[in-house]
Amino acid sequence: MARDARNQIERLLRNAVASGIAPGAVAVWSVDGVPPRSAMVGHARLRPDPVTVGLDTWFDLASLTKPLVVTTLCLLAIRRGALNLATPLAEILPEARATEIERVTIQHLLCHSSGLPAWRPLYAMAAAPEEVVDVIVRVPLEARPGTTVVYSCLDFILLGAILGRLTSEPLSVAFDRQVLRPLGLSGELGFRPDADRYSIAGGAITPAVECAMTADYGFDPGRVPPPDPAAPDDGNARFMGGVAGNAGLFGTGRGVLTLAAEYLPGGGHLLGPDDVAVATAVGARGHGQIRGLGWQAASTPGSSAGPALSRSSTGHTGFTGTSVWVDPERRLTLVLLTNRHHPTHRTIDLHPLRRRFHALAVREGMRE
């Protein structure tokens, strides 16, 4: 049955790549006590020369950075008493004092209920990365904190800055020291990967989407930082040197699965049962969204989890074509990584592909 499931998932990915959804795709899934299974199809890169995708391919994980990096580091900071979910920003960030955001709490940021808008072109609003926090705290709120959910990259950019100040080290260094090394994942996940050392999936050659968005806000699209093969697709993360709380993480399917499995009930090698319970509990609702700490609940209408996963599942997706879901009832972790924006941005909805992958893994892949 396991072999049959893998064949069906590989066929699913092959059809997806053949239809032009993405040049390449890697699926990795696992249940407690069972070695991870995987399927991979297509190319990591098409230009300048075609490179076949593999289990060792590093993908731009985009917004998977939010739960995998920021939520994990916040949980560890809470455990050691360095952070509290109820703490208002004015007590942590001097820049937030006497602003609209001063009473926003850490939980508000983690649950996307701060009231901050979804996005702003920070590279066009700040003269240097060091000014990003000062810019964000002065962005007008779109809602009163705690009253609704607005999925916001700004929330997690602020959290990344807060974590850096707590540890007095860059976010990338804190993540490597506190998470990657203890889990043995330094060769599977990280920021600013070395293109000479790792095979990196190709991204968009031109930042067409951000240029259009930046112009829509009345800024010069020429301010969008230029793409780079080992830099994230997200322009704000590129502006911040490739390391931000909203995006910037790269990694393999195995790396994503190993870290995400820490969020199964009972925790893992790094996280404990209490950490997982806090992170995956519903923390905010609104605008059709149901959110935990950094994670989206499968019960969110239209989520990419699909009907095959239990309603208690939590997961996240990334703009570049990535997703991860954890089903606590089946103790199942599922990762699907694609490079859908290589060589140009695509607007194809990947949710049907994700849901079908989940259904195959649940229905057949775990029967033995």
mmCIF file of C-alpha atoms in Angstrom:
data_model
loop_
_atom_site.group_PDB
_atom_site.id
_atom_site.type_symbol
_atom_site.label_atom_id
_atom_site.label_comp_id
_atom_site.label_asym_id
_atom_site.label_seq_id
_atom_site.Cartn_x
_atom_site.Cartn_y
_atom_site.Cartn_z
ATOM 1 C CA MET A 1 0.000 0.000 0.000
ATOM 2 C CA ALA A 2 2.810 2.407 0.882
ATOM 3 C CA ARG A 3 4.431 1.891 -2.525
ATOM 4 C CA ASP A 4 1.059 2.335 -4.260
ATOM 5 C CA ALA A 5 0.452 5.608 -2.383
ATOM 6 C CA ARG A 6 3.866 6.908 -3.309
ATOM 7 C CA ASN A 7 3.230 6.058 -6.953
ATOM 8 C CA GLN A 8 -0.098 7.881 -6.886
ATOM 9 C CA ILE A 9 1.426 10.958 -5.284
ATOM 10 C CA GLU A 10 4.277 10.915 -7.775
ATOM 11 C CA ARG A 11 1.734 10.679 -10.594
ATOM 12 C CA LEU A 12 -0.159 13.605 -9.079
ATOM 13 C CA LEU A 13 3.011 15.720 -9.021
ATOM 14 C CA ARG A 14 3.983 14.638 -12.530
ATOM 15 C CA ASN A 15 0.605 15.739 -13.878
ATOM 16 C CA ALA A 16 0.873 19.029 -12.004
ATOM 17 C CA VAL A 17 4.314 19.773 -13.436
ATOM 18 C CA ALA A 18 3.229 18.713 -16.929
ATOM 19 C CA SER A 19 0.266 21.106 -16.723
ATOM 20 C CA GLY A 20 2.581 24.016 -15.959
ATOM 21 C CA ILE A 21 1.718 24.554 -12.303
ATOM 22 C CA ALA A 22 5.422 24.605 -11.379
ATOM 23 C CA PRO A 23 8.717 23.410 -12.861
ATOM 24 C CA GLY A 24 9.265 21.036 -9.940
ATOM 25 C CA ALA A 25 7.679 19.631 -6.801
ATOM 26 C CA VAL A 26 8.735 17.641 -3.746
ATOM 27 C CA ALA A 27 6.291 15.936 -1.381
ATOM 28 C CA VAL A 28 7.359 14.486 1.972
ATOM 29 C CA TRP A 29 5.002 12.918 4.500
ATOM 30 C CA SER A 30 5.335 10.904 7.669
ATOM 31 C CA VAL A 31 3.520 9.445 10.648
ATOM 32 C CA ASP A 32 5.045 8.912 14.089
ATOM 33 C CA GLY A 33 7.458 6.013 14.107
ATOM 34 C CA VAL A 34 7.422 5.624 10.335
ATOM 35 C CA PRO A 35 10.340 6.807 8.179
ATOM 36 C CA PRO A 36 9.372 9.743 5.942
ATOM 37 C CA ARG A 37 8.136 8.924 2.465
ATOM 38 C CA SER A 38 8.735 11.178 -0.467
ATOM 39 C CA ALA A 39 8.038 11.829 -4.123
ATOM 40 C CA MET A 40 9.724 14.349 -6.380
ATOM 41 C CA VAL A 41 9.172 15.417 -9.973
ATOM 42 C CA GLY A 42 10.536 18.003 -12.400
ATOM 43 C CA HIS A 43 13.229 20.624 -12.211
ATOM 44 C CA ALA A 44 14.676 22.737 -9.434
ATOM 45 C CA ARG A 45 15.815 25.228 -12.050
ATOM 46 C CA LEU A 46 15.133 25.804 -15.725
ATOM 47 C CA ARG A 47 17.610 28.655 -16.242
ATOM 48 C CA PRO A 48 20.372 29.121 -17.029
ATOM 49 C CA ASP A 49 20.635 25.307 -17.302
ATOM 50 C CA PRO A 50 18.021 22.714 -16.261
ATOM 51 C CA VAL A 51 18.664 21.081 -12.870
ATOM 52 C CA THR A 52 16.599 18.102 -11.705
ATOM 53 C CA VAL A 53 14.759 18.494 -8.410
ATOM 54 C CA GLY A 54 15.717 16.194 -5.528
ATOM 55 C CA LEU A 55 15.282 15.614 -1.821
ATOM 56 C CA ASP A 56 18.350 17.807 -1.271
ATOM 57 C CA THR A 57 16.867 20.756 -3.174
ATOM 58 C CA TRP A 58 16.486 23.882 -1.038
ATOM 59 C CA PHE A 59 13.265 25.799 -1.717
ATOM 60 C CA ASP A 60 12.417 29.385 -0.840
ATOM 61 C CA LEU A 61 9.927 28.593 1.940
ATOM 62 C CA ALA A 62 8.460 32.122 1.979
ATOM 63 C CA SER A 63 5.821 32.479 4.723
ATOM 64 C CA LEU A 64 6.575 29.084 6.247
ATOM 65 C CA THR A 65 9.204 31.241 7.966
ATOM 66 C CA LYS A 66 6.456 32.622 10.196
ATOM 67 C CA PRO A 67 5.502 29.454 12.123
ATOM 68 C CA LEU A 68 8.712 27.470 11.662
ATOM 69 C CA VAL A 69 11.112 30.215 12.744
ATOM 70 C CA VAL A 70 9.218 32.920 14.611
ATOM 71 C CA THR A 71 6.602 30.839 16.421
ATOM 72 C CA THR A 72 9.229 28.277 17.455
ATOM 73 C CA LEU A 73 11.616 30.930 18.791
ATOM 74 C CA CYS A 74 8.769 32.726 20.574
ATOM 75 C CA LEU A 75 7.740 29.497 22.317
ATOM 76 C CA LEU A 76 11.308 28.943 23.482
ATOM 77 C CA ALA A 77 11.514 32.558 24.704
ATOM 78 C CA ILE A 78 8.225 32.170 26.599
ATOM 79 C CA ARG A 79 9.464 28.966 28.203
ATOM 80 C CA ARG A 80 12.594 30.637 29.545
ATOM 81 C CA GLY A 81 10.637 33.660 30.764
ATOM 82 C CA ALA A 82 12.065 36.149 28.279
ATOM 83 C CA LEU A 83 8.726 36.786 26.565
ATOM 84 C CA ASN A 84 5.060 36.875 27.562
ATOM 85 C CA LEU A 85 2.102 36.639 25.202
ATOM 86 C CA ALA A 86 0.244 39.384 27.094
ATOM 87 C CA THR A 87 3.095 41.903 27.016
ATOM 88 C CA PRO A 88 2.229 45.112 25.099
ATOM 89 C CA LEU A 89 4.725 46.323 22.531
ATOM 90 C CA ALA A 90 5.316 49.583 24.373
ATOM 91 C CA GLU A 91 7.117 47.560 27.066
ATOM 92 C CA ILE A 92 9.427 45.909 24.541
ATOM 93 C CA LEU A 93 9.891 48.379 21.700
ATOM 94 C CA PRO A 94 10.663 51.981 22.640
ATOM 95 C CA GLU A 95 9.619 52.951 19.106
ATOM 96 C CA ALA A 96 6.056 51.759 19.821
ATOM 97 C CA ARG A 97 5.453 54.136 22.719
ATOM 98 C CA ALA A 98 2.837 56.825 22.090
ATOM 99 C CA THR A 99 1.753 55.180 18.819
ATOM 100 C CA GLU A 100 -1.436 53.358 17.791
ATOM 101 C CA ILE A 101 0.367 50.053 18.216
ATOM 102 C CA GLU A 102 1.588 50.567 21.782
ATOM 103 C CA ARG A 103 -1.105 48.302 23.309
ATOM 104 C CA VAL A 104 -0.734 45.540 20.726
ATOM 105 C CA THR A 105 0.511 42.381 22.443
ATOM 106 C CA ILE A 106 2.830 39.578 21.399
ATOM 107 C CA GLN A 107 -0.212 37.316 21.038
ATOM 108 C CA HIS A 108 -1.891 39.832 18.751
ATOM 109 C CA LEU A 109 1.139 39.746 16.470
ATOM 110 C CA LEU A 110 1.416 35.950 16.494
ATOM 111 C CA CYS A 111 -2.307 35.529 15.751
ATOM 112 C CA HIS A 112 -2.442 38.251 13.068
ATOM 113 C CA SER A 113 -4.916 40.223 15.149
ATOM 114 C CA SER A 114 -2.830 43.359 15.736
ATOM 115 C CA GLY A 115 -4.862 45.453 13.328
ATOM 116 C CA LEU A 116 -1.834 46.170 11.136
ATOM 117 C CA PRO A 117 -2.405 45.945 7.372
ATOM 118 C CA ALA A 118 -1.265 42.923 5.390
ATOM 119 C CA TRP A 119 1.727 44.521 3.672
ATOM 120 C CA ARG A 120 3.639 47.653 2.891
ATOM 121 C CA PRO A 121 6.723 48.179 0.669
ATOM 122 C CA LEU A 122 9.100 48.864 3.545
ATOM 123 C CA TYR A 123 12.068 49.135 1.187
ATOM 124 C CA ALA A 124 10.369 52.217 -0.278
ATOM 125 C CA MET A 125 9.456 53.671 3.124
ATOM 126 C CA ALA A 126 12.695 53.195 5.063
ATOM 127 C CA ALA A 127 16.108 54.526 4.113
ATOM 128 C CA ALA A 128 17.830 51.475 5.631
ATOM 129 C CA PRO A 129 16.853 48.134 7.202
ATOM 130 C CA GLU A 130 17.569 49.579 10.645
ATOM 131 C CA GLU A 131 14.586 51.914 10.199
ATOM 132 C CA VAL A 132 12.015 49.190 9.444
ATOM 133 C CA VAL A 133 10.651 48.905 12.995
ATOM 134 C CA ASP A 134 10.261 52.675 13.284
ATOM 135 C CA VAL A 135 8.325 52.679 9.992
ATOM 136 C CA ILE A 136 6.003 49.796 10.909
ATOM 137 C CA VAL A 137 4.949 51.174 14.302
ATOM 138 C CA ARG A 138 3.745 54.308 12.543
ATOM 139 C CA VAL A 139 1.645 52.509 9.924
ATOM 140 C CA PRO A 140 -2.039 53.269 10.690
ATOM 141 C CA LEU A 141 -4.001 50.322 12.057
ATOM 142 C CA GLU A 142 -6.879 48.952 9.991
ATOM 143 C CA ALA A 143 -8.719 47.520 13.017
ATOM 144 C CA ARG A 144 -8.704 47.723 16.781
ATOM 145 C CA PRO A 145 -6.193 45.186 18.190
ATOM 146 C CA GLY A 146 -7.741 41.840 19.058
ATOM 147 C CA THR A 147 -11.024 42.419 17.218
ATOM 148 C CA THR A 148 -10.375 40.568 13.950
ATOM 149 C CA VAL A 149 -7.731 38.801 11.873
ATOM 150 C CA VAL A 150 -5.767 40.470 9.087
ATOM 151 C CA TYR A 151 -3.010 38.187 7.833
ATOM 152 C CA SER A 152 -0.039 40.525 8.061
ATOM 153 C CA CYS A 153 3.607 40.229 7.124
ATOM 154 C CA LEU A 154 4.202 43.355 9.206
ATOM 155 C CA ASP A 155 3.202 41.459 12.367
ATOM 156 C CA PHE A 156 5.956 38.931 11.861
ATOM 157 C CA ILE A 157 8.599 41.388 10.733
ATOM 158 C CA LEU A 158 8.070 43.097 14.095
ATOM 159 C CA LEU A 159 8.266 39.752 15.917
ATOM 160 C CA GLY A 160 11.520 38.951 14.134
ATOM 161 C CA ALA A 161 12.956 42.269 15.303
ATOM 162 C CA ILE A 162 11.775 41.645 18.868
ATOM 163 C CA LEU A 163 13.376 38.199 18.933
ATOM 164 C CA GLY A 164 16.633 39.674 17.675
ATOM 165 C CA ARG A 165 16.646 42.213 20.488
ATOM 166 C CA LEU A 166 15.861 39.570 23.104
ATOM 167 C CA THR A 167 18.884 37.499 22.108
ATOM 168 C CA SER A 168 21.137 40.381 20.999
ATOM 169 C CA GLU A 169 21.885 38.475 17.811
ATOM 170 C CA PRO A 170 20.468 38.284 14.271
ATOM 171 C CA LEU A 171 17.326 36.196 13.832
ATOM 172 C CA SER A 172 19.224 33.768 11.612
ATOM 173 C CA VAL A 173 21.870 33.180 14.288
ATOM 174 C CA ALA A 174 19.274 32.696 17.034
ATOM 175 C CA PHE A 175 17.387 30.208 14.862
ATOM 176 C CA ASP A 176 20.519 28.236 14.082
ATOM 177 C CA ARG A 177 21.668 28.180 17.710
ATOM 178 C CA GLN A 178 18.335 27.449 19.372
ATOM 179 C CA VAL A 179 16.570 25.299 16.777
ATOM 180 C CA LEU A 180 18.667 24.002 13.902
ATOM 181 C CA ARG A 181 21.664 22.749 15.821
ATOM 182 C CA PRO A 182 19.674 21.018 18.586
ATOM 183 C CA LEU A 183 17.580 19.245 15.929
ATOM 184 C CA GLY A 184 20.533 18.496 13.639
ATOM 185 C CA LEU A 185 18.988 20.524 10.802
ATOM 186 C CA SER A 186 21.737 22.999 9.951
ATOM 187 C CA GLY A 187 22.200 21.271 6.583
ATOM 188 C CA GLU A 188 18.466 21.200 5.832
ATOM 189 C CA LEU A 189 17.121 24.643 6.777
ATOM 190 C CA GLY A 190 18.491 28.152 7.057
ATOM 191 C CA PHE A 191 18.614 31.728 5.868
ATOM 192 C CA ARG A 192 20.808 32.954 2.999
ATOM 193 C CA PRO A 193 21.857 29.494 1.758
ATOM 194 C CA ASP A 194 25.198 29.127 0.021
ATOM 195 C CA ALA A 195 24.464 28.582 -3.665
ATOM 196 C CA ASP A 196 27.849 26.902 -4.109
ATOM 197 C CA ARG A 197 27.056 24.368 -1.405
ATOM 198 C CA TYR A 198 23.345 23.655 -1.908
ATOM 199 C CA SER A 199 21.069 23.069 -4.885
ATOM 200 C CA ILE A 200 18.570 25.922 -4.669
ATOM 201 C CA ALA A 201 15.243 25.905 -6.490
ATOM 202 C CA GLY A 202 14.893 28.746 -8.934
ATOM 203 C CA GLY A 203 12.719 31.741 -8.222
ATOM 204 C CA ALA A 204 11.236 34.582 -10.239
ATOM 205 C CA ILE A 205 13.768 36.283 -12.479
ATOM 206 C CA THR A 206 12.000 39.645 -12.234
ATOM 207 C CA PRO A 207 9.981 41.030 -9.256
ATOM 208 C CA ALA A 208 6.942 41.809 -11.404
ATOM 209 C CA VAL A 209 4.359 41.257 -8.667
ATOM 210 C CA GLU A 210 6.071 43.505 -6.115
ATOM 211 C CA CYS A 211 6.748 46.188 -8.695
ATOM 212 C CA ALA A 212 3.029 46.364 -9.407
ATOM 213 C CA MET A 213 2.098 46.320 -5.702
ATOM 214 C CA THR A 214 4.651 49.016 -4.886
ATOM 215 C CA ALA A 215 3.319 51.231 -7.665
ATOM 216 C CA ASP A 216 -0.236 50.695 -6.384
ATOM 217 C CA TYR A 217 0.844 52.235 -3.065
ATOM 218 C CA GLY A 218 2.243 55.253 -4.872
ATOM 219 C CA PHE A 219 5.932 54.409 -4.582
ATOM 220 C CA ASP A 220 8.591 54.066 -7.250
ATOM 221 C CA PRO A 221 8.722 50.370 -8.324
ATOM 222 C CA GLY A 222 12.398 50.931 -8.971
ATOM 223 C CA ARG A 223 12.838 50.739 -5.183
ATOM 224 C CA VAL A 224 12.051 46.988 -5.197
ATOM 225 C CA PRO A 225 15.307 45.173 -4.329
ATOM 226 C CA PRO A 226 16.581 43.143 -7.304
ATOM 227 C CA PRO A 227 16.217 39.349 -7.208
ATOM 228 C CA ASP A 228 19.146 37.065 -6.471
ATOM 229 C CA PRO A 229 19.304 33.253 -6.815
ATOM 230 C CA ALA A 230 19.919 32.724 -3.088
ATOM 231 C CA ALA A 231 17.699 35.577 -1.857
ATOM 232 C CA PRO A 232 14.013 35.254 -0.933
ATOM 233 C CA ASP A 233 11.232 36.170 -3.335
ATOM 234 C CA ASP A 234 9.869 38.586 -0.727
ATOM 235 C CA GLY A 235 11.203 42.085 -1.375
ATOM 236 C CA ASN A 236 11.028 43.257 2.227
ATOM 237 C CA ALA A 237 13.067 40.231 3.298
ATOM 238 C CA ARG A 238 15.610 40.971 0.561
ATOM 239 C CA PHE A 239 15.797 44.570 1.766
ATOM 240 C CA MET A 240 16.566 43.240 5.247
ATOM 241 C CA GLY A 241 19.494 41.187 4.015
ATOM 242 C CA GLY A 242 17.507 38.004 3.389
ATOM 243 C CA VAL A 243 16.555 37.558 7.050
ATOM 244 C CA ALA A 244 13.117 38.628 8.291
ATOM 245 C CA GLY A 245 10.344 37.294 10.475
ATOM 246 C CA ASN A 246 7.877 37.033 7.602
ATOM 247 C CA ALA A 247 10.078 35.331 4.983
ATOM 248 C CA GLY A 248 13.640 34.377 4.138
ATOM 249 C CA LEU A 249 13.865 30.772 5.300
ATOM 250 C CA PHE A 250 15.050 28.211 2.735
ATOM 251 C CA GLY A 251 15.170 24.464 3.144
ATOM 252 C CA THR A 252 14.471 20.929 2.027
ATOM 253 C CA GLY A 253 11.289 18.942 2.396
ATOM 254 C CA ARG A 254 12.977 16.767 5.010
ATOM 255 C CA GLY A 255 13.988 19.798 7.018
ATOM 256 C CA VAL A 256 10.505 21.291 6.976
ATOM 257 C CA LEU A 257 8.944 17.964 7.964
ATOM 258 C CA THR A 258 11.343 17.388 10.858
ATOM 259 C CA LEU A 259 10.755 20.826 12.364
ATOM 260 C CA ALA A 260 6.997 20.794 11.742
ATOM 261 C CA ALA A 261 6.719 17.389 13.443
ATOM 262 C CA GLU A 262 7.774 19.114 16.666
ATOM 263 C CA TYR A 263 4.209 20.464 16.674
ATOM 264 C CA LEU A 264 2.589 17.033 16.949
ATOM 265 C CA PRO A 265 0.790 16.371 20.257
ATOM 266 C CA GLY A 266 3.314 15.772 22.996
ATOM 267 C CA GLY A 267 5.980 17.794 21.231
ATOM 268 C CA GLY A 268 9.294 16.426 20.075
ATOM 269 C CA HIS A 269 12.983 16.832 20.848
ATOM 270 C CA LEU A 270 12.746 20.623 21.174
ATOM 271 C CA LEU A 271 9.142 21.524 21.971
ATOM 272 C CA GLY A 272 7.128 20.098 24.846
ATOM 273 C CA PRO A 273 3.424 19.264 25.128
ATOM 274 C CA ASP A 274 2.586 22.628 26.712
ATOM 275 C CA ASP A 275 4.422 24.518 23.953
ATOM 276 C CA VAL A 276 2.468 22.691 21.256
ATOM 277 C CA ALA A 277 -0.858 23.132 23.037
ATOM 278 C CA VAL A 278 -0.325 26.888 23.319
ATOM 279 C CA ALA A 279 0.808 27.270 19.706
ATOM 280 C CA THR A 280 -1.995 25.283 18.101
ATOM 281 C CA ALA A 281 -4.935 26.471 20.215
ATOM 282 C CA VAL A 282 -7.276 28.918 18.522
ATOM 283 C CA GLY A 283 -6.036 32.396 19.403
ATOM 284 C CA ALA A 284 -8.021 34.624 17.056
ATOM 285 C CA ARG A 285 -10.925 34.581 14.605
ATOM 286 C CA GLY A 286 -12.125 37.068 12.037
ATOM 287 C CA HIS A 287 -12.402 37.834 8.319
ATOM 288 C CA GLY A 288 -12.879 34.120 7.647
ATOM 289 C CA GLN A 289 -9.640 33.230 9.399
ATOM 290 C CA ILE A 290 -9.008 30.979 12.399
ATOM 291 C CA ARG A 291 -5.485 31.352 13.772
ATOM 292 C CA GLY A 292 -3.202 29.889 16.384
ATOM 293 C CA LEU A 293 0.245 31.281 17.142
ATOM 294 C CA GLY A 294 1.576 31.651 13.638
ATOM 295 C CA TRP A 295 -0.400 28.646 12.421
ATOM 296 C CA GLN A 296 -3.642 28.541 10.460
ATOM 297 C CA ALA A 297 -6.374 26.165 11.641
ATOM 298 C CA ALA A 298 -7.696 23.613 9.151
ATOM 299 C CA SER A 299 -11.197 24.696 10.202
ATOM 300 C CA THR A 300 -10.584 28.005 8.393
ATOM 301 C CA PRO A 301 -13.037 28.037 5.471
ATOM 302 C CA GLY A 302 -11.220 27.303 2.211
ATOM 303 C CA SER A 303 -7.920 26.343 3.836
ATOM 304 C CA SER A 304 -5.480 24.222 1.857
ATOM 305 C CA ALA A 305 -5.835 21.383 4.377
ATOM 306 C CA GLY A 306 -8.840 19.953 2.574
ATOM 307 C CA PRO A 307 -11.455 17.546 3.966
ATOM 308 C CA ALA A 308 -9.025 14.629 4.374
ATOM 309 C CA LEU A 309 -7.243 16.217 7.349
ATOM 310 C CA SER A 310 -8.847 16.488 10.764
ATOM 311 C CA ARG A 311 -10.329 19.867 11.707
ATOM 312 C CA SER A 312 -7.797 20.103 14.534
ATOM 313 C CA SER A 313 -4.930 20.197 12.010
ATOM 314 C CA THR A 314 -2.729 23.264 11.693
ATOM 315 C CA GLY A 315 -0.593 24.413 8.808
ATOM 316 C CA HIS A 316 0.685 27.220 6.637
ATOM 317 C CA THR A 317 1.351 28.057 3.013
ATOM 318 C CA GLY A 318 3.999 30.146 1.277
ATOM 319 C CA PHE A 319 3.688 32.502 -1.703
ATOM 320 C CA THR A 320 6.416 30.678 -3.622
ATOM 321 C CA GLY A 321 4.318 27.492 -3.697
ATOM 322 C CA THR A 322 5.099 25.793 -0.389
ATOM 323 C CA SER A 323 2.919 24.273 2.323
ATOM 324 C CA VAL A 324 3.101 22.258 5.538
ATOM 325 C CA TRP A 325 0.305 20.674 7.589
ATOM 326 C CA VAL A 326 0.299 18.771 10.858
ATOM 327 C CA ASP A 327 -2.657 16.507 11.701
ATOM 328 C CA PRO A 328 -2.628 15.752 15.443
ATOM 329 C CA GLU A 329 -5.338 13.079 15.271
ATOM 330 C CA ARG A 330 -3.473 11.009 12.686
ATOM 331 C CA ARG A 331 -0.079 12.196 13.934
ATOM 332 C CA LEU A 332 0.653 12.979 10.319
ATOM 333 C CA THR A 333 2.984 15.649 8.927
ATOM 334 C CA LEU A 334 2.746 16.635 5.256
ATOM 335 C CA VAL A 335 5.025 18.909 3.250
ATOM 336 C CA LEU A 336 4.606 19.999 -0.371
ATOM 337 C CA LEU A 337 7.236 22.281 -1.894
ATOM 338 C CA THR A 338 7.134 23.776 -5.386
ATOM 339 C CA ASN A 339 8.916 26.578 -7.218
ATOM 340 C CA ARG A 340 5.816 27.883 -8.994
ATOM 341 C CA HIS A 341 7.313 31.349 -9.593
ATOM 342 C CA HIS A 342 10.264 30.136 -11.652
ATOM 343 C CA PRO A 343 11.134 31.647 -14.019
ATOM 344 C CA THR A 344 8.142 34.026 -13.839
ATOM 345 C CA HIS A 345 5.369 34.586 -11.311
ATOM 346 C CA ARG A 346 2.301 32.383 -11.656
ATOM 347 C CA THR A 347 -1.109 33.080 -10.150
ATOM 348 C CA ILE A 348 -2.206 29.423 -10.211
ATOM 349 C CA ASP A 349 -4.129 28.255 -7.127
ATOM 350 C CA LEU A 350 -2.225 25.358 -5.548
ATOM 351 C CA HIS A 351 -4.913 24.455 -3.002
ATOM 352 C CA PRO A 352 -6.496 21.715 -5.159
ATOM 353 C CA LEU A 353 -3.068 20.057 -5.579
ATOM 354 C CA ARG A 354 -2.359 20.321 -1.855
ATOM 355 C CA ARG A 355 -5.727 18.866 -0.894
ATOM 356 C CA ARG A 356 -5.353 15.954 -3.301
ATOM 357 C CA PHE A 357 -1.881 15.219 -1.928
ATOM 358 C CA HIS A 358 -3.244 15.233 1.607
ATOM 359 C CA ALA A 359 -6.103 12.922 0.637
ATOM 360 C CA LEU A 360 -3.773 10.391 -0.979
ATOM 361 C CA ALA A 361 -1.406 10.413 1.982
ATOM 362 C CA VAL A 362 -4.238 9.940 4.458
ATOM 363 C CA ARG A 363 -6.298 7.376 2.560
ATOM 364 C CA GLU A 364 -3.602 5.094 1.265
ATOM 365 C CA GLY A 365 -0.115 6.162 2.219
ATOM 366 C CA MET A 366 -0.496 5.423 5.905
ATOM 367 C CA ARG A 367 -2.165 2.016 5.618
ATOM 368 C CA GLU A 368 0.216 -0.817 6.209
#
